[in-house]
mmCIF file of C-alpha atoms in Angstrom:
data_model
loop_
_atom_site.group_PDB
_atom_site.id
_atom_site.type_symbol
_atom_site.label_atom_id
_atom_site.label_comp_id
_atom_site.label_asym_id
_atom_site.label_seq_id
_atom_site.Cartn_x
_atom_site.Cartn_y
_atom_site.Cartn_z
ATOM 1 C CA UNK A 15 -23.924 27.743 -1.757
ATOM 2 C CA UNK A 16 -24.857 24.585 0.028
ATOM 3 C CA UNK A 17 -23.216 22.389 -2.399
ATOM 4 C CA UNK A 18 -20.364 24.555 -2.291
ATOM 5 C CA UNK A 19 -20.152 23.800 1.450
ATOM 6 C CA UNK A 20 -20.709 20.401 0.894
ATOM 7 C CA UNK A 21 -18.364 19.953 -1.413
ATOM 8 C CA UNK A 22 -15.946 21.483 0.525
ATOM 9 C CA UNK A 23 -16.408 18.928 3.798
ATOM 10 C CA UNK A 24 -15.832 16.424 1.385
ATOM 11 C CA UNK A 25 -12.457 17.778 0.407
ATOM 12 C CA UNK A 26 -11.478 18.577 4.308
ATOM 13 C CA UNK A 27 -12.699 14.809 4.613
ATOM 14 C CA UNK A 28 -10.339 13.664 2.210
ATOM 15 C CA UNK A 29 -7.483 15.456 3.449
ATOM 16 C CA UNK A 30 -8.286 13.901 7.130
ATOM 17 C CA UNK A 31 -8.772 10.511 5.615
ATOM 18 C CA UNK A 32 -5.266 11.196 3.596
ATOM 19 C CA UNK A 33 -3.663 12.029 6.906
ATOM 20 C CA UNK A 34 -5.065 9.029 9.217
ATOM 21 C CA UNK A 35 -3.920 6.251 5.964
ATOM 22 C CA UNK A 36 -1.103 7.823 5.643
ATOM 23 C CA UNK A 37 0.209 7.307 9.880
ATOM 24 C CA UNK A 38 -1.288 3.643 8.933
ATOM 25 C CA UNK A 39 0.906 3.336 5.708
ATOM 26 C CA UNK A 40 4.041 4.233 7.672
ATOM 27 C CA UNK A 41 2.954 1.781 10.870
ATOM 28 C CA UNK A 42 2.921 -1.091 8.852
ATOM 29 C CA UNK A 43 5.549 0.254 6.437
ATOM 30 C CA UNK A 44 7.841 0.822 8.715
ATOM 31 C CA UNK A 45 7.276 -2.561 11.158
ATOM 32 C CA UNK A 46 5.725 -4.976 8.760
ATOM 33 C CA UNK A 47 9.030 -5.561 6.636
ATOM 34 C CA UNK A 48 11.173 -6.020 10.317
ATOM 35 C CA UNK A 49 8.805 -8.348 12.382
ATOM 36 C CA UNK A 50 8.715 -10.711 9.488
ATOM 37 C CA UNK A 51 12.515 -10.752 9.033
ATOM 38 C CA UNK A 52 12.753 -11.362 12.883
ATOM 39 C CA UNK A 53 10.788 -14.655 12.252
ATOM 40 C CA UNK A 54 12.860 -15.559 9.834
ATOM 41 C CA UNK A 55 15.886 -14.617 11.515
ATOM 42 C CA UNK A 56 15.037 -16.929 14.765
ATOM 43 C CA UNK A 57 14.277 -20.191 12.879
ATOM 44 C CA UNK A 58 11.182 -19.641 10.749
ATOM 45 C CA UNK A 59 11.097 -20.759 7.370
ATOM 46 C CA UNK A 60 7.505 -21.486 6.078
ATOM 47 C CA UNK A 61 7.288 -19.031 3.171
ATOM 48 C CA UNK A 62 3.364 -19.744 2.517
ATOM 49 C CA UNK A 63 3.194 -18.836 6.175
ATOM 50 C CA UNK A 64 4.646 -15.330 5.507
ATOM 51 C CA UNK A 65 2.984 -14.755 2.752
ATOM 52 C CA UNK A 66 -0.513 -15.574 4.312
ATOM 53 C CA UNK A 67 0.644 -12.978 7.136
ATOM 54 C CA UNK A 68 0.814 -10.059 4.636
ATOM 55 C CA UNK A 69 -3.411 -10.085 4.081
ATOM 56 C CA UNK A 70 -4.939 -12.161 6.859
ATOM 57 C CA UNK A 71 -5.809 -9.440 9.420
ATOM 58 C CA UNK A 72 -8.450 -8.654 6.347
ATOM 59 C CA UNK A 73 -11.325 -8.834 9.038
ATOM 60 C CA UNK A 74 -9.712 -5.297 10.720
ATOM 61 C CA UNK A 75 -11.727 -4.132 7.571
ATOM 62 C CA UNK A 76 -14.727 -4.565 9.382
ATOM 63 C CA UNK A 77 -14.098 -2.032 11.918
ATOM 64 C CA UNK A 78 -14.342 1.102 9.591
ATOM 65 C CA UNK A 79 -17.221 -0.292 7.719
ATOM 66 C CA UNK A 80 -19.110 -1.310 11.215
ATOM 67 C CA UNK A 81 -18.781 2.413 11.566
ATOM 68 C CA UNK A 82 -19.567 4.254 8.909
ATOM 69 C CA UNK A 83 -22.954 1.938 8.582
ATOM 70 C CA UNK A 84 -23.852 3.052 12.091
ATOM 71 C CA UNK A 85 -23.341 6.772 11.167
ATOM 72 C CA UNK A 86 -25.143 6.154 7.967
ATOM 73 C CA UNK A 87 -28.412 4.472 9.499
ATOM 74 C CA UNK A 88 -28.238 6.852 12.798
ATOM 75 C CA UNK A 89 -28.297 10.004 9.810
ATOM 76 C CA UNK A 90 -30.996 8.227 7.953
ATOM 77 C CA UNK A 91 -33.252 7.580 10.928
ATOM 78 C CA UNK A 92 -32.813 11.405 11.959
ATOM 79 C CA UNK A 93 -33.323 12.963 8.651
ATOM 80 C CA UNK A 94 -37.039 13.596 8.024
ATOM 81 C CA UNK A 95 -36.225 13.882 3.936
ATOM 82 C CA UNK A 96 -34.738 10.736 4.278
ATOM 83 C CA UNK A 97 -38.041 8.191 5.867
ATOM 84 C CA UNK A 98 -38.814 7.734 1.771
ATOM 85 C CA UNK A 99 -35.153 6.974 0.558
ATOM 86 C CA UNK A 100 -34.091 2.859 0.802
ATOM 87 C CA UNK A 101 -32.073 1.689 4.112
ATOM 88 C CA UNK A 102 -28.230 2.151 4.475
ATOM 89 C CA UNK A 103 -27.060 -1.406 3.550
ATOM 90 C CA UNK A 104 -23.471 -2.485 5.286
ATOM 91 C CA UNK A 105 -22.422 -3.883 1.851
ATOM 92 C CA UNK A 106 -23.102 -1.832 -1.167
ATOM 93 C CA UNK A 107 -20.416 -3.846 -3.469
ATOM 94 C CA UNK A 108 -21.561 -4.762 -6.908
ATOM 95 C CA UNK A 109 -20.910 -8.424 -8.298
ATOM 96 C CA UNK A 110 -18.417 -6.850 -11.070
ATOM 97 C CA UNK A 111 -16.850 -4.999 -8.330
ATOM 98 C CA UNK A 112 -16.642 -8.032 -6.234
ATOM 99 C CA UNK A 113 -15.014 -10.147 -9.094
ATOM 100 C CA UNK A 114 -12.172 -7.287 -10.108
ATOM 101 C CA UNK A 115 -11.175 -6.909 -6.512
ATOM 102 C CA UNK A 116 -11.218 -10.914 -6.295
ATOM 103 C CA UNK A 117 -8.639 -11.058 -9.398
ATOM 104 C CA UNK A 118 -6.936 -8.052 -7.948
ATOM 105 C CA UNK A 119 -6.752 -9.658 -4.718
ATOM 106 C CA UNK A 120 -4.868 -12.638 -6.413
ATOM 107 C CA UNK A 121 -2.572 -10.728 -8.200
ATOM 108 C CA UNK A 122 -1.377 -9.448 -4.690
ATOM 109 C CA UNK A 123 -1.330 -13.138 -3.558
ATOM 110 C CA UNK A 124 1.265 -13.944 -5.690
ATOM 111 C CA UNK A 125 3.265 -10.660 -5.220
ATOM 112 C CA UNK A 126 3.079 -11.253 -1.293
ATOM 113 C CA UNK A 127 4.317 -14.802 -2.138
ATOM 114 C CA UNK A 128 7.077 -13.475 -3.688
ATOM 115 C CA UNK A 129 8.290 -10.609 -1.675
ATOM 116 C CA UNK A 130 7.523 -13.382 1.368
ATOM 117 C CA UNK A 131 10.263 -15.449 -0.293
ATOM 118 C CA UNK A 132 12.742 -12.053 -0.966
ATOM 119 C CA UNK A 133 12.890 -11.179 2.821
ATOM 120 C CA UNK A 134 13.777 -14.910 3.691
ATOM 121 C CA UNK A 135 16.909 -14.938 1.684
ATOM 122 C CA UNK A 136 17.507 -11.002 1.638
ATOM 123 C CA UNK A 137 18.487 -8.781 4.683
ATOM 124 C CA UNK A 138 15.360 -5.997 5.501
ATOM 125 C CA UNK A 139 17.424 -3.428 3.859
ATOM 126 C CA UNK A 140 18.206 -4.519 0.778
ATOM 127 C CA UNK A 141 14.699 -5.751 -0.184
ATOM 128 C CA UNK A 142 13.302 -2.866 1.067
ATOM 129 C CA UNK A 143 15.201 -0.994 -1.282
ATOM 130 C CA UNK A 144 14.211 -3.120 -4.192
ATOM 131 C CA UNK A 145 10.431 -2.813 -3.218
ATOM 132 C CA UNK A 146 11.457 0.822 -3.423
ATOM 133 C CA UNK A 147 11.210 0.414 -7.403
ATOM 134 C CA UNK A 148 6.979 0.584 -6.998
ATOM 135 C CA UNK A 149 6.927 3.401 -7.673
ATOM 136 C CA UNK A 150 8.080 3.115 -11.187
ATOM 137 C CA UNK A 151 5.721 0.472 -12.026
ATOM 138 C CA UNK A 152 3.387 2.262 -10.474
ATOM 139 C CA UNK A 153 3.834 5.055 -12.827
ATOM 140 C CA UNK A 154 3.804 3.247 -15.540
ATOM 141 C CA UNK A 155 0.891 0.675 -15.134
ATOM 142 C CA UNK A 156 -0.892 4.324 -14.164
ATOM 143 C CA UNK A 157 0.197 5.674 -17.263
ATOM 144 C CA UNK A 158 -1.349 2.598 -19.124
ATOM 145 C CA UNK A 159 -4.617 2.065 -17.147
ATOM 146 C CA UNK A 160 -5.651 5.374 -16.080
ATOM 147 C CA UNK A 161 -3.891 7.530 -18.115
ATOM 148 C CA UNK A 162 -1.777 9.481 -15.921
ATOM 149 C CA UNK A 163 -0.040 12.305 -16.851
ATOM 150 C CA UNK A 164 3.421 12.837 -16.672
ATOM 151 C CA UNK A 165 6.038 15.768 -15.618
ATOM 152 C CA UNK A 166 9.700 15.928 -15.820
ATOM 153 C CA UNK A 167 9.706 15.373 -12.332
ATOM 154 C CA UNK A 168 8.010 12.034 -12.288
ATOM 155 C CA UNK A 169 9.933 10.665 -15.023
ATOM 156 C CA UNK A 170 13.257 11.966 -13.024
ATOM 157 C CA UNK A 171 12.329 10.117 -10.569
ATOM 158 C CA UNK A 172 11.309 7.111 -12.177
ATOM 159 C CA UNK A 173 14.452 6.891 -13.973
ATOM 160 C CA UNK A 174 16.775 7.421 -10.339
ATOM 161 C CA UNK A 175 14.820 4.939 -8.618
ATOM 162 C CA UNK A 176 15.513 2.485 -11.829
ATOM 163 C CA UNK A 177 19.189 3.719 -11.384
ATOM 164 C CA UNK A 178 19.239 2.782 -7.899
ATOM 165 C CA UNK A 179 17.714 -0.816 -8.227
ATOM 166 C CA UNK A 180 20.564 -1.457 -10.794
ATOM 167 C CA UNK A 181 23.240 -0.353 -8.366
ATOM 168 C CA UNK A 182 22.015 -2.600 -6.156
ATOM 169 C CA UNK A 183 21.770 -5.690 -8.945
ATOM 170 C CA UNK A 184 25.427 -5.313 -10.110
ATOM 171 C CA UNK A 185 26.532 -6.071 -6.486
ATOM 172 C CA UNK A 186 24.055 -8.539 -5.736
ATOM 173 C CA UNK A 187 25.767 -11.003 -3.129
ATOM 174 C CA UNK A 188 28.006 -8.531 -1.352
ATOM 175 C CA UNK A 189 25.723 -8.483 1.441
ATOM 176 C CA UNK A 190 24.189 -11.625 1.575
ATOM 177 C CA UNK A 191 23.490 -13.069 5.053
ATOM 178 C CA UNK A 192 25.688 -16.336 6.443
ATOM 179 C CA UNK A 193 25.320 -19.698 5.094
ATOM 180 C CA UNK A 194 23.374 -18.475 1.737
ATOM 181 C CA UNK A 195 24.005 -18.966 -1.695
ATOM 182 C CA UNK A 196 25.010 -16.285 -3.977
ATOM 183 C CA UNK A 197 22.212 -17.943 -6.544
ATOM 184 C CA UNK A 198 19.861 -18.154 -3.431
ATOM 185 C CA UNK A 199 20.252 -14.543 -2.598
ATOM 186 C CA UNK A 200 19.907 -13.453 -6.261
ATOM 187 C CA UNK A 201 17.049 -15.322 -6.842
ATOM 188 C CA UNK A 202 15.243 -13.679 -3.440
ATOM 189 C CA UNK A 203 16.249 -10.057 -5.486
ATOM 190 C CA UNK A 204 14.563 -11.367 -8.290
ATOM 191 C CA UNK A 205 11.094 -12.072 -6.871
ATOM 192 C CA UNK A 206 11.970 -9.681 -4.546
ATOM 193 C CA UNK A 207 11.507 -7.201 -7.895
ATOM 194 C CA UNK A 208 9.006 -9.072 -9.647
ATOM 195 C CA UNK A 209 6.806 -8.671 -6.435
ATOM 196 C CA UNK A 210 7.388 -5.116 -6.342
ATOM 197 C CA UNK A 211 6.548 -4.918 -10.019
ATOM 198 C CA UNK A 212 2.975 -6.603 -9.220
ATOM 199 C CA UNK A 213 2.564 -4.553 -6.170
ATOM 200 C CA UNK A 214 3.153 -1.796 -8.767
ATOM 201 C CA UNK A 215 0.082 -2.907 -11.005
ATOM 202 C CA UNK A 216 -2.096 -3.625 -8.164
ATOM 203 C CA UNK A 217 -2.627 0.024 -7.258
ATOM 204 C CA UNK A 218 -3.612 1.750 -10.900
ATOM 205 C CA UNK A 219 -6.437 -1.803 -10.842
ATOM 206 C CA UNK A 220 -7.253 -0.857 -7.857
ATOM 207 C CA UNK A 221 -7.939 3.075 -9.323
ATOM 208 C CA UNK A 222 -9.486 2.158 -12.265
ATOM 209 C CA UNK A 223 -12.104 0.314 -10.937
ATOM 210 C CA UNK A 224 -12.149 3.399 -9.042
ATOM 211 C CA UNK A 225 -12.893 5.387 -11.974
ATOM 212 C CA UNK A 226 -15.402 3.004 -13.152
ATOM 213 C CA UNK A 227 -17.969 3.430 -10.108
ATOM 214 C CA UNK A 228 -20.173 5.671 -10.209
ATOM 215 C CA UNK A 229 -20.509 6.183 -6.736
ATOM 216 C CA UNK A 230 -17.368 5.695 -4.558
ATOM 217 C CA UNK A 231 -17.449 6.224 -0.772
ATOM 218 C CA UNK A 232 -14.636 5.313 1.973
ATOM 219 C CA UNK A 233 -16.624 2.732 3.039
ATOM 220 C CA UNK A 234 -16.982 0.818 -0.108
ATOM 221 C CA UNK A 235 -12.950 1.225 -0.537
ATOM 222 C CA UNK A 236 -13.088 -0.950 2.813
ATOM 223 C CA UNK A 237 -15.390 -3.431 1.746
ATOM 224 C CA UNK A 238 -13.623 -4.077 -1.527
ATOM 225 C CA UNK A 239 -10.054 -4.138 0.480
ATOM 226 C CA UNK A 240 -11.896 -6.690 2.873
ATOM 227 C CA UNK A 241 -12.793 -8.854 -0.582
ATOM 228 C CA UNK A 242 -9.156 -7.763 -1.718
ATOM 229 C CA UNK A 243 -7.652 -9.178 0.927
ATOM 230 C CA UNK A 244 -10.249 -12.497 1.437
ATOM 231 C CA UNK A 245 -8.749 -13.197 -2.060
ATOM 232 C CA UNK A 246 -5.677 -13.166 -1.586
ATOM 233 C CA UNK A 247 -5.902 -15.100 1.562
ATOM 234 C CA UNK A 248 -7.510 -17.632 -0.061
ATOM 235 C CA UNK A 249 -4.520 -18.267 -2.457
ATOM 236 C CA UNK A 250 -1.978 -17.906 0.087
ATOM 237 C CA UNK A 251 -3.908 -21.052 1.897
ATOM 238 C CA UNK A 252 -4.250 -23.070 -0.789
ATOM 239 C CA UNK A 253 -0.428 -23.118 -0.911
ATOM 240 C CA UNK A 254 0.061 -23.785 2.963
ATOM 241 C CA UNK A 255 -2.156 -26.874 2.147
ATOM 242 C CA UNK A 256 0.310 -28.037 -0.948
ATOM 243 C CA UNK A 257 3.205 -27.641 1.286
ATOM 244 C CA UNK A 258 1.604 -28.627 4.057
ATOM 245 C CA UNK A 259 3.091 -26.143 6.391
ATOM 246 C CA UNK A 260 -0.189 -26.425 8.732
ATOM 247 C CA UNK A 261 1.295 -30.032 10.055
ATOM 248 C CA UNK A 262 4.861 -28.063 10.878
ATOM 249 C CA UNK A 263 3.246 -25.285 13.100
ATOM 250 C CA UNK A 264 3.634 -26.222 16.436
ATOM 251 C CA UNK A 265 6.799 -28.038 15.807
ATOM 252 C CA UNK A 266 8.140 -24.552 14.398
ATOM 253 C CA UNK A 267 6.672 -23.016 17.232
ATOM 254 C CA UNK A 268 8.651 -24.949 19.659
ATOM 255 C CA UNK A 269 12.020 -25.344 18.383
ATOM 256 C CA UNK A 270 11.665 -20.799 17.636
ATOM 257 C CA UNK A 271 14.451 -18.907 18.739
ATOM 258 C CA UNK A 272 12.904 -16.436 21.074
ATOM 259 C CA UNK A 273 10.052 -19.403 22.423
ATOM 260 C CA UNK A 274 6.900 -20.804 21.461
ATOM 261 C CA UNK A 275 4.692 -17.476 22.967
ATOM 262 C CA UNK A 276 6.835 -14.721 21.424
ATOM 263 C CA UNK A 277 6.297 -17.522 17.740
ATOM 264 C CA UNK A 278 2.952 -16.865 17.837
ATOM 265 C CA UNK A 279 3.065 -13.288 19.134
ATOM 266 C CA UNK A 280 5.123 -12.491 16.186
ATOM 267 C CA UNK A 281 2.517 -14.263 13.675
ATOM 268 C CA UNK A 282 0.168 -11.709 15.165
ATOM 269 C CA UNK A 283 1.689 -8.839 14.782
ATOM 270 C CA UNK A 284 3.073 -8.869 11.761
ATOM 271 C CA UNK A 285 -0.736 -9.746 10.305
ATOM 272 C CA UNK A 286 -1.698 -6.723 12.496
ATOM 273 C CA UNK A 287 0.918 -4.563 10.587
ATOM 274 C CA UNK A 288 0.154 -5.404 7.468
ATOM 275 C CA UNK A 289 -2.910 -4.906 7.492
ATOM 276 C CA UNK A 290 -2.106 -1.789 8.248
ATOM 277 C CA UNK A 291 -0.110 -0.915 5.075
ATOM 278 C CA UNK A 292 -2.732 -2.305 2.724
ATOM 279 C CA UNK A 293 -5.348 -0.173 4.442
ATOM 280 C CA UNK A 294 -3.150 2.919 4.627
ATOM 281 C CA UNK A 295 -2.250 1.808 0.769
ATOM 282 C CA UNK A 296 -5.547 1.556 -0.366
ATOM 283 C CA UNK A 297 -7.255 4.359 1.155
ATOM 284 C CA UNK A 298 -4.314 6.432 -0.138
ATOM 285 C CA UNK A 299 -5.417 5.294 -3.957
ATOM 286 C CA UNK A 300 -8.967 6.506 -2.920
ATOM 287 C CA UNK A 301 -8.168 10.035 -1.313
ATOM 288 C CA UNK A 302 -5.726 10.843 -4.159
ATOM 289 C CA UNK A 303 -4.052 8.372 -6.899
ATOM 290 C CA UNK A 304 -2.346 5.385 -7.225
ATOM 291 C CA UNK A 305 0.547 7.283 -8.592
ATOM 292 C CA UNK A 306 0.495 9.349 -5.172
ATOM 293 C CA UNK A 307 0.388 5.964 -2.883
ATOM 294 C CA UNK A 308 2.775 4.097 -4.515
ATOM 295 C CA UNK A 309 4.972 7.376 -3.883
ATOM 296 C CA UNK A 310 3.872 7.467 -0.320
ATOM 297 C CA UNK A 311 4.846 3.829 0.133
ATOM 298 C CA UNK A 312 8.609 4.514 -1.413
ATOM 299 C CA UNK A 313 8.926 7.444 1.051
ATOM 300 C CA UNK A 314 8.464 4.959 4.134
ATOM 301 C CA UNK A 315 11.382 3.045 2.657
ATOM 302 C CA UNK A 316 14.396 5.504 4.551
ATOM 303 C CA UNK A 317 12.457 4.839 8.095
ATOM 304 C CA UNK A 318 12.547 1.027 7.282
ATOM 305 C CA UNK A 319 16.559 1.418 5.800
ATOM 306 C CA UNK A 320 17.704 3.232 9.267
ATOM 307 C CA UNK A 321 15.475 0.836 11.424
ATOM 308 C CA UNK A 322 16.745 -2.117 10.159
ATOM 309 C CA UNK A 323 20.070 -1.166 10.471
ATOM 310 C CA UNK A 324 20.061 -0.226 14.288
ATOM 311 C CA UNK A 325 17.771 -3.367 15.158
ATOM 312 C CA UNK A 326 19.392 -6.379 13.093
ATOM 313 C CA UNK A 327 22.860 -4.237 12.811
ATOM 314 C CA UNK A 328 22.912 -5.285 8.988
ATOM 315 C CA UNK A 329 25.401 -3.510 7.344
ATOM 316 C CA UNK A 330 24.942 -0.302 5.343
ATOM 317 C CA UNK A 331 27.690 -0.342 2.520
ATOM 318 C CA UNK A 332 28.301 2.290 -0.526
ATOM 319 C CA UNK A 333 26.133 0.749 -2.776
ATOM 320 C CA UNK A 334 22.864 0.828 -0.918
ATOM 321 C CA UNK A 335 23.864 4.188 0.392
ATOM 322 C CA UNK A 336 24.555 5.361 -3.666
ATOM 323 C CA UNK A 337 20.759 3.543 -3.942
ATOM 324 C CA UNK A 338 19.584 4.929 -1.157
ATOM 325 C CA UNK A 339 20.737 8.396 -1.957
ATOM 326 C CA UNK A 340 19.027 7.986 -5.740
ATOM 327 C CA UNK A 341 15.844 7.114 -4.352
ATOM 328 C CA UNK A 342 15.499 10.199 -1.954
ATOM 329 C CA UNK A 343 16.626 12.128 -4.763
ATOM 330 C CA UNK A 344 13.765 11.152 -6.884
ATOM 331 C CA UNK A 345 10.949 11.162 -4.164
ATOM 332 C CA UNK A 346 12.150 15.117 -3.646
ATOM 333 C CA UNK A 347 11.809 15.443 -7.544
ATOM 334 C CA UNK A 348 8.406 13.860 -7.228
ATOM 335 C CA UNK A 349 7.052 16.096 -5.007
ATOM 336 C CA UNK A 350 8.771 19.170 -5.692
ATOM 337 C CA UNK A 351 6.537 18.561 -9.624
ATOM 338 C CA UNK A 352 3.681 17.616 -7.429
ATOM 339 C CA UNK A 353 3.904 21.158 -5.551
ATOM 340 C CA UNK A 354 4.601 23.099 -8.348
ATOM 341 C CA UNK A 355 1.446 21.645 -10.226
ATOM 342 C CA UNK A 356 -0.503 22.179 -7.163
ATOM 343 C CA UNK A 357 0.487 25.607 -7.251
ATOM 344 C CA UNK A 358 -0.328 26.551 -10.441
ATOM 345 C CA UNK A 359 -4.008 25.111 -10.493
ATOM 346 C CA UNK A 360 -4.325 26.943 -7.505
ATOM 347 C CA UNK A 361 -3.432 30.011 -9.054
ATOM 348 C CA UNK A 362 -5.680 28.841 -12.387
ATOM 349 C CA UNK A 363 -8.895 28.522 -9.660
ATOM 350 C CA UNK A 364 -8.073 31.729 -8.182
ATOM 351 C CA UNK A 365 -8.224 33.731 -11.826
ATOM 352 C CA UNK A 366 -11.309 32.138 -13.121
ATOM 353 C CA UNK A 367 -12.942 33.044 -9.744
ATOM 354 C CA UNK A 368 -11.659 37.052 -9.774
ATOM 355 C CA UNK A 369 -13.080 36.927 -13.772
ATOM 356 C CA UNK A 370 -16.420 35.124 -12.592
ATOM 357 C CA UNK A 371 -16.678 37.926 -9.825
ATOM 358 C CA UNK A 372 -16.133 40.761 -12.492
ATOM 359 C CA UNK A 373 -18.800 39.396 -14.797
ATOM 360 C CA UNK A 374 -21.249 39.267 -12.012
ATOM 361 C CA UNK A 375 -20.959 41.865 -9.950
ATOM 362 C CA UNK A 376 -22.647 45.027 -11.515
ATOM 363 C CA UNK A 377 -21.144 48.380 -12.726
ATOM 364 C CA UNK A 378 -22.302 51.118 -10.030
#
């Protein structure tokens, strides 16, 4: 019974964890994608900058694992059973763990580098919906590394979210903002995909090492995020030093749009948001599936659609609404399988526990 009970706290866990990374996936979601436009809009233009923005609030990491070591040592120094067992240690990450999350963390270097680059020479809207295409790398980089199963529903919606991302590539250009290129602006699409596409990998790594741990708590998910991140960091300031956008800071600062305070407000918050979406992202892979986050991160992509057109008044034409129209479609097809399923192993658990009752409980 008392590993029943236990077992159930860890599920009610789950679902609260689920809930809290999912209000931090739409936060940063929803914000991350605008802020950053609005310092490109007002005279940024540092690219390695941007990108460096999407994983350098990686230290916000340390809150949640500050915590859960505190409640960890205060339960081992009141549990009696416990004076024989070894200390909680703040970091419990192995070296192989260290080094996947390290490569991982550089794979999402590159993608930030290139979706950094997309939202310079794309308006919010349109590279949001590209980005919407995760999900079906997602689902198939799941399928590949972690063997995820499929349903007509996920494939439907794979396929209409494919569908929509090609509506939106035939009329590349149409909406491209003043003074840009039509090769510029198809070339921010481009990586604009490609990132999406890496973005799409990232997550079913990010589960299989998952799968590969033996024992996986929330607060080793933050400590590999926190190397995750480091990582990526890292490769994002190596190319600041190449380009030497360090020497153009304060200049850029100065000559911003909206002044040299709001510049570096701006820089803040966007790192703030961010952060926010890769934690919300990541904890989502570890409270469910990587399949179910990179879902979770398409859904956001309606908020950011409507907030970017009221806030930069960018304008909303028939193809992106046709696109935008195919991707809610297949979200609702996604979840409507996912409920379904959910129903049906409920109704499985509830038969095999009527039959276990009838084979224990004795004939009067």
């Amino acid at each position: 019974m008392s590993e029943t009970i236990e077992v159930k706290n860890q599920r009610d866990m789950k679902k609260i964890l689920l809930l809290i990374n999912t209000m931090m996936l739409a936060i940063g979601a929803g914000g991350g994608p605008l802020i950053m436009r609005l310092y490109y809009i007002h005279g940024g233009k540092r690219i390695w900058l941007s990108s460096l923005l999407l994983t350098v609030g990686f230290p916000i990491t340390l809150i949640p694992i500050t915590i859960s070591y505190l409640r960890s040592r205060r339960h081992h120094h009141r549990s009696l059973s416990n004076m024989d067992s070894p200390k909680p240690k703040m970091f419990t990450a192995t070296p192989v763990l260290l080094l996947a999350f390290a490569v991982i963390g550089v794979i999402c270097g590159v993608s930030n580098y290139l979706y950094a680059y997309g939202v310079a020479r794309l308006p919010v809207s349109t590279a949001t919906l590209v980005m919407g295409t995760q999900l079906a790398f997602t689902a198939i980089f799941a399928f590949v590394l972690v063997k995820q199963k499929f349903t007509f529903n996920s494939v439907n919606a794979i396929v209409l979210l494919i569908f929509g991302a090609g509506i939106l590539a035939q009329h590349a250009g149409s909406d491209r903002p003043a003074g840009e290129s039509t090769k510029q602006y198809i070339k921010g699409f481009v990586m604009t995909l490609v990132a999406s596409a890496l973005s799409g990998l990232a997550f079913p790594l990010v589960e299989l090492m998952y799968k590969r741990t033996l024992s996986i708590t929330y607060s080793l998910v933050m400590e590999l995020q926190m190397v995750l991140g480091f990582s990526a960091t890292i490769f994002s300031l190596i190319g600041m030093i190449i380009h030497n956008d360090f020497k153009v800071i304060s200049r850029e600062a100065r000559e911003f749009g909206l002044g040299e305070a709001k510049y570096y407000v701006i820089l803040v918050g966007c790192a703030i948001l961010w952060q926010f979406y890769l934690m919300g992202a990541i904890g989502i892979v570890f409270c469910a599936s990587s399949l179910f986050s990179g879902v979770m991160v398409s859904v956001m992509l309606p908020i950011t659609e409507v907030l970017a057109v009221i806030f930069y008044k960018e304008s909303f034409e028939a193809t992106k609404g046709i696109s935008l129209v195919l991707s809610l479609w297949g979200f609702v097809s996604y979840f409507y399988g996912e409920f379904i399923k959910a129903k049906k192993i409920r109704k499985k658990l509830i038969s095999e526990t009527e039959l276990t009752l009838d084979h224990t409980i004795p004939n009067p």
